[in-house]
PDB file of N, CA and C in Angstrom:
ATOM      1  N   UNK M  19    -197.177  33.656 -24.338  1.00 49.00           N
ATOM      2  CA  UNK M  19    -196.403  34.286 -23.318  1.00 49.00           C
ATOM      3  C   UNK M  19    -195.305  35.124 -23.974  1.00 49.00           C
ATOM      4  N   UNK M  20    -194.662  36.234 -23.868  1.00 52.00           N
ATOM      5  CA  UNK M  20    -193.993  37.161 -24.215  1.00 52.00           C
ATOM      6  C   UNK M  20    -192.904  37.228 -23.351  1.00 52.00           C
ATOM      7  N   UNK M  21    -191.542  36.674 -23.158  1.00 55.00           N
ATOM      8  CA  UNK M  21    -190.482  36.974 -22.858  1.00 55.00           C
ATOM      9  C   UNK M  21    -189.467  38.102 -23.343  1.00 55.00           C
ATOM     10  N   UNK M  22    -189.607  39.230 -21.975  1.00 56.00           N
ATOM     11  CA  UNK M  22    -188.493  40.228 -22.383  1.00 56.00           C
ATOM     12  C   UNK M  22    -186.899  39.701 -22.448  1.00 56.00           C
ATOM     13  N   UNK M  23    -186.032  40.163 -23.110  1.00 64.00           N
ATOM     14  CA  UNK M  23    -184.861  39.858 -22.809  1.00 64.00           C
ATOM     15  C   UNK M  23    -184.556  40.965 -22.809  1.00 64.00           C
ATOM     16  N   UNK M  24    -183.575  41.201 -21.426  1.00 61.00           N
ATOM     17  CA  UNK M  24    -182.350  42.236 -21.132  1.00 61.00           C
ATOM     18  C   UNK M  24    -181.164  42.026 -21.238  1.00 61.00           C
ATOM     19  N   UNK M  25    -180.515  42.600 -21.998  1.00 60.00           N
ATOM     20  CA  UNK M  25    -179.103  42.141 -22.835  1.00 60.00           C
ATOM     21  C   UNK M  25    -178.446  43.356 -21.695  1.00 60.00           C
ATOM     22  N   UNK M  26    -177.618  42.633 -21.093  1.00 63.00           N
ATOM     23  CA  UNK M  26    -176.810  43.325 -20.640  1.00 63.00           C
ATOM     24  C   UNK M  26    -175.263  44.009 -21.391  1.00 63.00           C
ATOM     25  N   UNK M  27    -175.210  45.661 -20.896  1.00 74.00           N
ATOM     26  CA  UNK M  27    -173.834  45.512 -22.119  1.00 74.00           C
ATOM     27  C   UNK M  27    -172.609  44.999 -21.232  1.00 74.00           C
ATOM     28  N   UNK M  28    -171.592  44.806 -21.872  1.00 88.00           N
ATOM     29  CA  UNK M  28    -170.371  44.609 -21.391  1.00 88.00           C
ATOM     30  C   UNK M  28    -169.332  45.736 -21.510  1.00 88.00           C
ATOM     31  N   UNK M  29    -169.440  46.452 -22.071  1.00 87.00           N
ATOM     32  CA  UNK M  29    -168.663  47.760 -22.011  1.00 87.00           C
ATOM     33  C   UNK M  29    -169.511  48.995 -20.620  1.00 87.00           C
ATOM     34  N   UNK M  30    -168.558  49.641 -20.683  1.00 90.00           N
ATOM     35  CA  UNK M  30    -169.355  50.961 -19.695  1.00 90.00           C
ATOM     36  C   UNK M  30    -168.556  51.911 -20.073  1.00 90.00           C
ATOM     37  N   UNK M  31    -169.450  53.437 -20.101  1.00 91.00           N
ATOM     38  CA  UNK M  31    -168.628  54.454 -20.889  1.00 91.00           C
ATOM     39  C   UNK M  31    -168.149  55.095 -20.007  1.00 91.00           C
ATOM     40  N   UNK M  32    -166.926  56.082 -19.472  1.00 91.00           N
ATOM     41  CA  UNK M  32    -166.260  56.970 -18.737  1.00 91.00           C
ATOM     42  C   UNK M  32    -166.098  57.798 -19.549  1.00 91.00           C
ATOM     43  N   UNK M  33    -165.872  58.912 -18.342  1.00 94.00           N
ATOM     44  CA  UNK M  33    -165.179  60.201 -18.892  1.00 94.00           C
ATOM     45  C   UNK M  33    -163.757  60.384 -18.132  1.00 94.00           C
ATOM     46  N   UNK M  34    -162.463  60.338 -18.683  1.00 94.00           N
ATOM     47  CA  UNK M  34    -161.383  60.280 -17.821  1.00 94.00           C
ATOM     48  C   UNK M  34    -160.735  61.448 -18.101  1.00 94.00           C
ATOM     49  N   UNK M  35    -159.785  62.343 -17.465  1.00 96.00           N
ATOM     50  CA  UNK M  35    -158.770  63.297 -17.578  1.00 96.00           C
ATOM     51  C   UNK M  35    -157.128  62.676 -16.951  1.00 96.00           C
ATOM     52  N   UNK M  36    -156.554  63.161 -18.163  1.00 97.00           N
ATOM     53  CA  UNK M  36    -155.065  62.473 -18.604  1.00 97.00           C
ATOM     54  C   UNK M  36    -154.071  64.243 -18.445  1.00 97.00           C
ATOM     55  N   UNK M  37    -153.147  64.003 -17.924  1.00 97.00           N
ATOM     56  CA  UNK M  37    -152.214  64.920 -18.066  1.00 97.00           C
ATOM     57  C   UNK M  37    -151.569  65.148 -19.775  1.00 97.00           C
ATOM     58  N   UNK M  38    -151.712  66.279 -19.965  1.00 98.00           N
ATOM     59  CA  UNK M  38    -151.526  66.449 -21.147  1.00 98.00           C
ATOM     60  C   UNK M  38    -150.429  65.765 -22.026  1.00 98.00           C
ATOM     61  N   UNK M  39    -149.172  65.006 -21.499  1.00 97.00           N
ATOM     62  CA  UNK M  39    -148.017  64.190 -21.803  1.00 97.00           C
ATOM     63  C   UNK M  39    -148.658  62.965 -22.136  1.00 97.00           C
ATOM     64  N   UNK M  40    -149.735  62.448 -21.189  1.00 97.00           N
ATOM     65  CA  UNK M  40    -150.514  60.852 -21.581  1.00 97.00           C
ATOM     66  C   UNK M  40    -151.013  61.566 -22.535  1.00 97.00           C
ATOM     67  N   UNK M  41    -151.918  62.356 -23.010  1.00 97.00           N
ATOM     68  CA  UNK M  41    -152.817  62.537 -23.682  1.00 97.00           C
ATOM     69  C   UNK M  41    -152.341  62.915 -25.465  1.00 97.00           C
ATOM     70  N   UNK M  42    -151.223  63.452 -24.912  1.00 98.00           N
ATOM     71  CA  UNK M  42    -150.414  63.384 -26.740  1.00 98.00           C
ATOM     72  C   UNK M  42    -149.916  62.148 -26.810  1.00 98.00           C
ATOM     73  N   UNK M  43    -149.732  61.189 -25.551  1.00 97.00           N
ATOM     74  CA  UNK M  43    -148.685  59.870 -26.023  1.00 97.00           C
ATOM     75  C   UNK M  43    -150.478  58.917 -26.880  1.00 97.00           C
ATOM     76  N   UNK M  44    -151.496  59.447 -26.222  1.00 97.00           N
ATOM     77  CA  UNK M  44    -152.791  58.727 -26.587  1.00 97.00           C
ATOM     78  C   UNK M  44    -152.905  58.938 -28.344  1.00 97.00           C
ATOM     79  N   UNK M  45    -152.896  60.081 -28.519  1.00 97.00           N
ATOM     80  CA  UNK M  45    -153.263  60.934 -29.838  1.00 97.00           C
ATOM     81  C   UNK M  45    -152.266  60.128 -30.548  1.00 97.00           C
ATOM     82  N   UNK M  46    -150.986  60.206 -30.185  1.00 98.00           N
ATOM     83  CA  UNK M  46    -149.624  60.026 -31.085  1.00 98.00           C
ATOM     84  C   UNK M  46    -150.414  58.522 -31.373  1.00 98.00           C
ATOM     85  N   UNK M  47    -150.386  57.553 -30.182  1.00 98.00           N
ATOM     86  CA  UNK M  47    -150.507  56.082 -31.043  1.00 98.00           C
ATOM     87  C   UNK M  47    -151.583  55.941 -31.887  1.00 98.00           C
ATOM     88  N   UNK M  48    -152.935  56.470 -31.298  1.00 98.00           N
ATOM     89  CA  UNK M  48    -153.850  56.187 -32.428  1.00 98.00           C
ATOM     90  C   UNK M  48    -153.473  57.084 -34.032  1.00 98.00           C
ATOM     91  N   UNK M  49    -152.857  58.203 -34.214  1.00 98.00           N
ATOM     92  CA  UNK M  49    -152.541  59.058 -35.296  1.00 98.00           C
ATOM     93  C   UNK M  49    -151.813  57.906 -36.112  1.00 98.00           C
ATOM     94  N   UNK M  50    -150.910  57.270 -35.341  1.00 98.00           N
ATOM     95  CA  UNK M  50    -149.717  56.320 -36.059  1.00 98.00           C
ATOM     96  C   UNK M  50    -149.913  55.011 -36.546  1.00 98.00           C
ATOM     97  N   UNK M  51    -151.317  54.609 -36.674  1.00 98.00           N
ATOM     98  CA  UNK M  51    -152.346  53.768 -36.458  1.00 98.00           C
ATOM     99  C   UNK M  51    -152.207  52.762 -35.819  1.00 98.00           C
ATOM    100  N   UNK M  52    -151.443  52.718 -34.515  1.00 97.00           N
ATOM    101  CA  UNK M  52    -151.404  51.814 -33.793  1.00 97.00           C
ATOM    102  C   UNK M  52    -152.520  51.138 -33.131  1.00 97.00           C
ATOM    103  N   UNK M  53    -153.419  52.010 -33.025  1.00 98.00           N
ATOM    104  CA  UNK M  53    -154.702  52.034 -32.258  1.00 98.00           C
ATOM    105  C   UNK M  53    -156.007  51.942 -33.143  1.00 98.00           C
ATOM    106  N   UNK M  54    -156.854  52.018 -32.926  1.00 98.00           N
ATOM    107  CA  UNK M  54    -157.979  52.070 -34.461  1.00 98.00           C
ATOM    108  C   UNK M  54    -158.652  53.535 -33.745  1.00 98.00           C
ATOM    109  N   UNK M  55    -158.787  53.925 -32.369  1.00 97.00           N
ATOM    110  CA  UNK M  55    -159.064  54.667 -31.107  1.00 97.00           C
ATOM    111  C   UNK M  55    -158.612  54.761 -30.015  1.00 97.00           C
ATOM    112  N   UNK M  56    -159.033  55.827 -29.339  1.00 96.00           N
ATOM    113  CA  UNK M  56    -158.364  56.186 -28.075  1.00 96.00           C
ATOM    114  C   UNK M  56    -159.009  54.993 -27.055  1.00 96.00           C
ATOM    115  N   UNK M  57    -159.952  55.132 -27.256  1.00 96.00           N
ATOM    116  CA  UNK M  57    -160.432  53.702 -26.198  1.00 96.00           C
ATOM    117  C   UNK M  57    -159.343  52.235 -26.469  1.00 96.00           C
ATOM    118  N   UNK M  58    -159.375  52.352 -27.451  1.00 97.00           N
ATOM    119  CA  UNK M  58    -158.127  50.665 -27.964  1.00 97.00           C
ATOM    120  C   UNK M  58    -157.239  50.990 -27.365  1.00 97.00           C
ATOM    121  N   UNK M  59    -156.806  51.970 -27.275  1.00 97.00           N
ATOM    122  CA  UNK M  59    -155.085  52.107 -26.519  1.00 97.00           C
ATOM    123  C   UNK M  59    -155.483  52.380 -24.715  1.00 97.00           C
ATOM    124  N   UNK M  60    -156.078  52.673 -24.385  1.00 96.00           N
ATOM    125  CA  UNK M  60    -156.759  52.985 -23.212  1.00 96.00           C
ATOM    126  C   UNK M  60    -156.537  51.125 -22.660  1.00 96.00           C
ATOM    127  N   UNK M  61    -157.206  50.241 -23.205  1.00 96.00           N
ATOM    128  CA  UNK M  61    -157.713  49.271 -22.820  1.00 96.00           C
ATOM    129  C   UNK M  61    -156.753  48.365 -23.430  1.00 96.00           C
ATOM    130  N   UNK M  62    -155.809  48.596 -24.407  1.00 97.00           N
ATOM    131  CA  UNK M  62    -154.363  47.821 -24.314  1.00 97.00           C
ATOM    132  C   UNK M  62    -153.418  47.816 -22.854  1.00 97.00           C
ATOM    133  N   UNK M  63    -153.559  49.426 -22.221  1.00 96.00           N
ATOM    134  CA  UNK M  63    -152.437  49.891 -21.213  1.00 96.00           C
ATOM    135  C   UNK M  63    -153.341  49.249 -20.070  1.00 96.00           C
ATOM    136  N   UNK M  64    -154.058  49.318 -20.132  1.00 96.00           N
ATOM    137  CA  UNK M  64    -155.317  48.545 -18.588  1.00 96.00           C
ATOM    138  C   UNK M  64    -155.105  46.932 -18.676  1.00 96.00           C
ATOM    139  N   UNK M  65    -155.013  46.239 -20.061  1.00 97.00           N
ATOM    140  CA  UNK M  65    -154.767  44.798 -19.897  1.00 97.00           C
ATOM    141  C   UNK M  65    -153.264  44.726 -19.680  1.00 97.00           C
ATOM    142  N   UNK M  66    -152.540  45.311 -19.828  1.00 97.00           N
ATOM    143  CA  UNK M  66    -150.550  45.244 -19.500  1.00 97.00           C
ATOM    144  C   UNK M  66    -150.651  45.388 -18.014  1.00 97.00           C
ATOM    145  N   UNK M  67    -151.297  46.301 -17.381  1.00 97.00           N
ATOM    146  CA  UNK M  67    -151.466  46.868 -15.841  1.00 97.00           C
ATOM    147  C   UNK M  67    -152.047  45.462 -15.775  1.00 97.00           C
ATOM    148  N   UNK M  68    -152.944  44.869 -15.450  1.00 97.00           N
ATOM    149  CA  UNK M  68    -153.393  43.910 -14.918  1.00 97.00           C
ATOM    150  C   UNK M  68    -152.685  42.923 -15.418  1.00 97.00           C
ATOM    151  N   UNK M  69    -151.970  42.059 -16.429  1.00 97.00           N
ATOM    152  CA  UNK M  69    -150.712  41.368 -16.580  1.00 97.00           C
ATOM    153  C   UNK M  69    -149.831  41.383 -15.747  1.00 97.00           C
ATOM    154  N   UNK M  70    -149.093  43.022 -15.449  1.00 98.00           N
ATOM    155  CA  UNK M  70    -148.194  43.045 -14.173  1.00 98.00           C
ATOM    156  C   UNK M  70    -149.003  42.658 -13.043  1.00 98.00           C
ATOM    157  N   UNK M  71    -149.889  43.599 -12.766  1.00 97.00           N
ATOM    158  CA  UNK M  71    -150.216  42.721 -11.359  1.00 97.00           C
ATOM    159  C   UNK M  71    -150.195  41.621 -11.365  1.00 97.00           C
ATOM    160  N   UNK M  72    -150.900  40.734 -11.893  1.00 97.00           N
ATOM    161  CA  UNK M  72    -150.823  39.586 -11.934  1.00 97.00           C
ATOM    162  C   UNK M  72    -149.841  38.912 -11.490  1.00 97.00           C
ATOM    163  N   UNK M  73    -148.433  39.385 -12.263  1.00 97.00           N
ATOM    164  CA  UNK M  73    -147.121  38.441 -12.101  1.00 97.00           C
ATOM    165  C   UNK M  73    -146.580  38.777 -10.970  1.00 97.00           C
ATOM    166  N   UNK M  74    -146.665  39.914 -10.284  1.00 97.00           N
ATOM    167  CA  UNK M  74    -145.784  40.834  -9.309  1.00 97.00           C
ATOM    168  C   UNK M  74    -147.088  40.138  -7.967  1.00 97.00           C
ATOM    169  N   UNK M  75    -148.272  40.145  -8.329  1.00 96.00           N
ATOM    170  CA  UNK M  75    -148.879  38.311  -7.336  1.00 96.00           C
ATOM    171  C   UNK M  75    -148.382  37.209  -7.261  1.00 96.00           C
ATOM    172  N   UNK M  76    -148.355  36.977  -8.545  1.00 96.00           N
ATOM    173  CA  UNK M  76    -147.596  35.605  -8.656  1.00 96.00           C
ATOM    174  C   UNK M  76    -146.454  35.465  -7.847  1.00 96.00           C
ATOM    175  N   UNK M  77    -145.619  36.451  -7.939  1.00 96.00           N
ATOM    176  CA  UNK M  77    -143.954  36.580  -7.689  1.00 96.00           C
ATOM    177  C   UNK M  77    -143.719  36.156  -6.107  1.00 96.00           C
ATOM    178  N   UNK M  78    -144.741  37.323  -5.485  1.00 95.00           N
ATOM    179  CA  UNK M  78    -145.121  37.357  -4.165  1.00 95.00           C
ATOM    180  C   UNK M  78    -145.633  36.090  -3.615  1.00 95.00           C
ATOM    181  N   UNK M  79    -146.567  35.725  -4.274  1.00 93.00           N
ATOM    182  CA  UNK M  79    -146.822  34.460  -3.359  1.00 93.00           C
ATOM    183  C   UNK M  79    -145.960  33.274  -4.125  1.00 93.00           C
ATOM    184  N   UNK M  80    -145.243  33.026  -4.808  1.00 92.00           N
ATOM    185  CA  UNK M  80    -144.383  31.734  -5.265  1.00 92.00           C
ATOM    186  C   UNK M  80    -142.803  31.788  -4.822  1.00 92.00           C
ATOM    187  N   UNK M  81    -142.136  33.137  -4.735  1.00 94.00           N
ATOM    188  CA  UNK M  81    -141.320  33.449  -4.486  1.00 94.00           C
ATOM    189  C   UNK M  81    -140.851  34.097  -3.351  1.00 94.00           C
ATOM    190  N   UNK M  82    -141.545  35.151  -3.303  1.00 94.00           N
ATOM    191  CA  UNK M  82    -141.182  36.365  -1.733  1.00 94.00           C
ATOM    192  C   UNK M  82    -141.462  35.119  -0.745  1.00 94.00           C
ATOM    193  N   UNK M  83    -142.529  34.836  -0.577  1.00 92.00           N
ATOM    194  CA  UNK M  83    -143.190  34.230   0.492  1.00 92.00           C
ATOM    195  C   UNK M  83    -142.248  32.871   0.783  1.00 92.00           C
ATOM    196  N   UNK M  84    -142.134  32.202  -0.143  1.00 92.00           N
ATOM    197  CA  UNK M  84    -141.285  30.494   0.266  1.00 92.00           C
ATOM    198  C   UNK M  84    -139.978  31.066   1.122  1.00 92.00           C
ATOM    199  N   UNK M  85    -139.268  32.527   0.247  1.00 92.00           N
ATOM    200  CA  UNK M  85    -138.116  33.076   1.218  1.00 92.00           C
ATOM    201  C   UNK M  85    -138.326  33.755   2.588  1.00 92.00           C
ATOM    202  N   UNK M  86    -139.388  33.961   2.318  1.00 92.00           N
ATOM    203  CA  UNK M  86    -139.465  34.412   4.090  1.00 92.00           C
ATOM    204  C   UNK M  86    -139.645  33.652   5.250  1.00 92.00           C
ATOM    205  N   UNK M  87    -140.357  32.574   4.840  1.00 92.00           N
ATOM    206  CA  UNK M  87    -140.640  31.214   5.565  1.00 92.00           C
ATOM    207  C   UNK M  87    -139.375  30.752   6.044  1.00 92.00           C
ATOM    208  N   UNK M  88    -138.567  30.479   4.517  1.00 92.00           N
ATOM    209  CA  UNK M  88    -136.903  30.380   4.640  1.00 92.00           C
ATOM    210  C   UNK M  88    -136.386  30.998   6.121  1.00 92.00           C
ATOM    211  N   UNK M  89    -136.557  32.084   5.394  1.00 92.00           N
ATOM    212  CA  UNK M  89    -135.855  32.842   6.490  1.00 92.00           C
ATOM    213  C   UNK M  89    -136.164  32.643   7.686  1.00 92.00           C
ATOM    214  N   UNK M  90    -137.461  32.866   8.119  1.00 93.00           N
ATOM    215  CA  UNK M  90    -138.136  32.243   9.093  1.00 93.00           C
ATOM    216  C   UNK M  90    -137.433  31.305  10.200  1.00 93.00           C
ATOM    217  N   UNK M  91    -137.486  30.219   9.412  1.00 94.00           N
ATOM    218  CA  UNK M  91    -137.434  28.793   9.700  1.00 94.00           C
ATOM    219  C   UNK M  91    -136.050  28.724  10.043  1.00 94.00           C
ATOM    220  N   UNK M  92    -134.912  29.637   9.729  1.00 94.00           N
ATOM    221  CA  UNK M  92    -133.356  29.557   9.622  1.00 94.00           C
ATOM    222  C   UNK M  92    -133.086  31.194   9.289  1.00 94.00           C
ATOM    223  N   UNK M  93    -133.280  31.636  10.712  1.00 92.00           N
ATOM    224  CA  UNK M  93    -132.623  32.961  10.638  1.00 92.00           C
ATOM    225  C   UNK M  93    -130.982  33.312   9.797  1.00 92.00           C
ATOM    226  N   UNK M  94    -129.823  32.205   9.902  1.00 91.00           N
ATOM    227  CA  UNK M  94    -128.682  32.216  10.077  1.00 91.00           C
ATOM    228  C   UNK M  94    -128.698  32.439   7.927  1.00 91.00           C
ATOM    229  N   UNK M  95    -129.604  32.648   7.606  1.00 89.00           N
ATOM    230  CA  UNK M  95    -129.632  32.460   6.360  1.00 89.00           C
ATOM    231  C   UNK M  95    -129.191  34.295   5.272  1.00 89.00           C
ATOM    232  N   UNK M  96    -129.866  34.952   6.767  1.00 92.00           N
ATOM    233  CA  UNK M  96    -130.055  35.991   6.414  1.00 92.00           C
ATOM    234  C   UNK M  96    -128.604  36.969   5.856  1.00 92.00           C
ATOM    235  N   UNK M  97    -128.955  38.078   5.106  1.00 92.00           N
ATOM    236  CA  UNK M  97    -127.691  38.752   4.699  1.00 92.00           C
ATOM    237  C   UNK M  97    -127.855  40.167   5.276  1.00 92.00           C
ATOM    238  N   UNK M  98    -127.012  40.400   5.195  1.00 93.00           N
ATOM    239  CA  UNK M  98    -126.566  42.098   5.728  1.00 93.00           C
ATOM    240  C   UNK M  98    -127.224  42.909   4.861  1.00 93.00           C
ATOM    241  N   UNK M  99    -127.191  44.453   5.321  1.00 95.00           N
ATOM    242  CA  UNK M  99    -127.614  45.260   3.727  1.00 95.00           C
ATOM    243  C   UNK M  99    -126.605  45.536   2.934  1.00 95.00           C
ATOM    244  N   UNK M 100    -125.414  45.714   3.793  1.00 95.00           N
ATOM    245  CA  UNK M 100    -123.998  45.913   3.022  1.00 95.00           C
ATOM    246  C   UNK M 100    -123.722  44.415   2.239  1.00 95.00           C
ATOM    247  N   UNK M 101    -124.250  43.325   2.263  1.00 95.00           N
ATOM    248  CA  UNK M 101    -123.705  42.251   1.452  1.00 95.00           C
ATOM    249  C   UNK M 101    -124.558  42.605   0.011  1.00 95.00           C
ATOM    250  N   UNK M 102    -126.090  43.101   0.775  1.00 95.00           N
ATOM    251  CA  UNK M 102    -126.892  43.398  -0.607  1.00 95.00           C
ATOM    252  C   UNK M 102    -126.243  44.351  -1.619  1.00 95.00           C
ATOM    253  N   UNK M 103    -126.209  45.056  -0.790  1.00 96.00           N
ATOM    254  CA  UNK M 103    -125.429  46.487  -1.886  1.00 96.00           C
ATOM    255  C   UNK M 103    -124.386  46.174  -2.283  1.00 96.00           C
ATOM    256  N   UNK M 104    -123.076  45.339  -2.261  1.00 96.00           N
ATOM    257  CA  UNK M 104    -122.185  44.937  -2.725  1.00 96.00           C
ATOM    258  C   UNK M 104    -122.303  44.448  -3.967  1.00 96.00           C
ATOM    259  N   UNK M 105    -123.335  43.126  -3.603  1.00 95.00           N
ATOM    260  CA  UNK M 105    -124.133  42.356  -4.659  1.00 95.00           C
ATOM    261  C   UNK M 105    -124.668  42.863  -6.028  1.00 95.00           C
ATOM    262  N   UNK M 106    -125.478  43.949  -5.197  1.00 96.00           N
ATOM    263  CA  UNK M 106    -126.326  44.968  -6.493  1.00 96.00           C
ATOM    264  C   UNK M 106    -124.909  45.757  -7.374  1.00 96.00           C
ATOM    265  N   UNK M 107    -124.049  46.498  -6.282  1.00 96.00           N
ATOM    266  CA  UNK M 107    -122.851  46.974  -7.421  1.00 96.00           C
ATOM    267  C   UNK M 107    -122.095  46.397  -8.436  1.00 96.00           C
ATOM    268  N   UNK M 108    -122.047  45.312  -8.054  1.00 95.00           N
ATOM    269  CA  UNK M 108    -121.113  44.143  -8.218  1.00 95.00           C
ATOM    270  C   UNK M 108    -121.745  44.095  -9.915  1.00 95.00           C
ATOM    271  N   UNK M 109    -123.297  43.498  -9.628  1.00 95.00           N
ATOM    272  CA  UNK M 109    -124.386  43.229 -10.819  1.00 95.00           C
ATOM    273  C   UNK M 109    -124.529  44.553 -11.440  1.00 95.00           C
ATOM    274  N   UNK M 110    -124.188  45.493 -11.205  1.00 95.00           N
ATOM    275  CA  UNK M 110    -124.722  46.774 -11.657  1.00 95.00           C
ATOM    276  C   UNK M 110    -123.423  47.448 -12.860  1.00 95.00           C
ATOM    277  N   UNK M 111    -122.269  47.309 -11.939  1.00 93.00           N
ATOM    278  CA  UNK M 111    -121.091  47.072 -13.562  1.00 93.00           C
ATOM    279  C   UNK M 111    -121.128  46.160 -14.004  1.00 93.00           C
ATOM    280  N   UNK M 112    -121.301  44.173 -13.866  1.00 93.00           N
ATOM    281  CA  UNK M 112    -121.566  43.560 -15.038  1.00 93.00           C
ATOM    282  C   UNK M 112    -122.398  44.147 -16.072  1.00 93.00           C
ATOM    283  N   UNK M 113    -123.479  44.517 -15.827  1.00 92.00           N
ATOM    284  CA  UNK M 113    -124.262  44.779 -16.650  1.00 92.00           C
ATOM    285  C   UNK M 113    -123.614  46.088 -17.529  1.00 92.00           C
ATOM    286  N   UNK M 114    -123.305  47.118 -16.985  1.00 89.00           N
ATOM    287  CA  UNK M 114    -122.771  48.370 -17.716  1.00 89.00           C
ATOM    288  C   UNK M 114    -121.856  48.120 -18.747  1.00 89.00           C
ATOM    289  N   UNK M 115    -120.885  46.910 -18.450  1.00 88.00           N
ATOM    290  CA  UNK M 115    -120.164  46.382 -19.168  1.00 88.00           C
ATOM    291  C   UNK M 115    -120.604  45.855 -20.356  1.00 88.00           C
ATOM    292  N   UNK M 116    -121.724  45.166 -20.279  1.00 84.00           N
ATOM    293  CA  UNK M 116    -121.754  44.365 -20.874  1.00 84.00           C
ATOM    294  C   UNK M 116    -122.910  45.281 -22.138  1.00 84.00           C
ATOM    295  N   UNK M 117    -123.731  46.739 -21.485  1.00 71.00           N
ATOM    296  CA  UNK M 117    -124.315  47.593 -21.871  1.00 71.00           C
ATOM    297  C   UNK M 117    -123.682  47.542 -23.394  1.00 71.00           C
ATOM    298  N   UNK M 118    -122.476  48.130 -23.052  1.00 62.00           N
ATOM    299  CA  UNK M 118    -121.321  49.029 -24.283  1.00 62.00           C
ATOM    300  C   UNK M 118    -120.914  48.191 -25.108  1.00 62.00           C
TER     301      UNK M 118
END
């Protein structure tokens, strides 16, 4: 009996177009040998993109979500937008400060 095997590949080839700014930042890393190829750096920036998503999921459902329930559950919890923006200024010169 003669069994074929079909090896499936795991790669698939594209043809993509990059605005010329990605496309020298592409050239620059592989030139600098960061890259071994343009595909390596291609598929470094695609696994970071899917990392963020990932966490910015994560975030959403472990975090956003328990506070909205919060909120939900106990309106009286809630803040103004002017308390937010206070907040954010407030945090926004610590930090500048602490920049310099």
């Amino acid at each position: 009996m003669i069994q074929s095997r079909f090896v499936m590949s795991t790669t698939r080839q594209l043809s993509i177009t990059l605005p010329n700014d990605m496309a020298d930042i592409v050239k620059a890393k592989v030139e600098a040998g960061e890259y071994a190829n343009e595909s390596e750096m291609i598929r470094d920036g695609l696994r970071v993109l899917i990392a963020r998503d990932c966490a910015v999921e994560s975030w959403l459902k472990d975090q956003v979500g328990s506070a909205y329930d919060a909120l939900k559950a106990d309106p009286s919890r809630a803040v103004s937008v002017g308390q937010v923006r206070a907040r954010l200024a407030a945090e926004h010169e610590i930090a500048k400060t602490k920049a310099c």
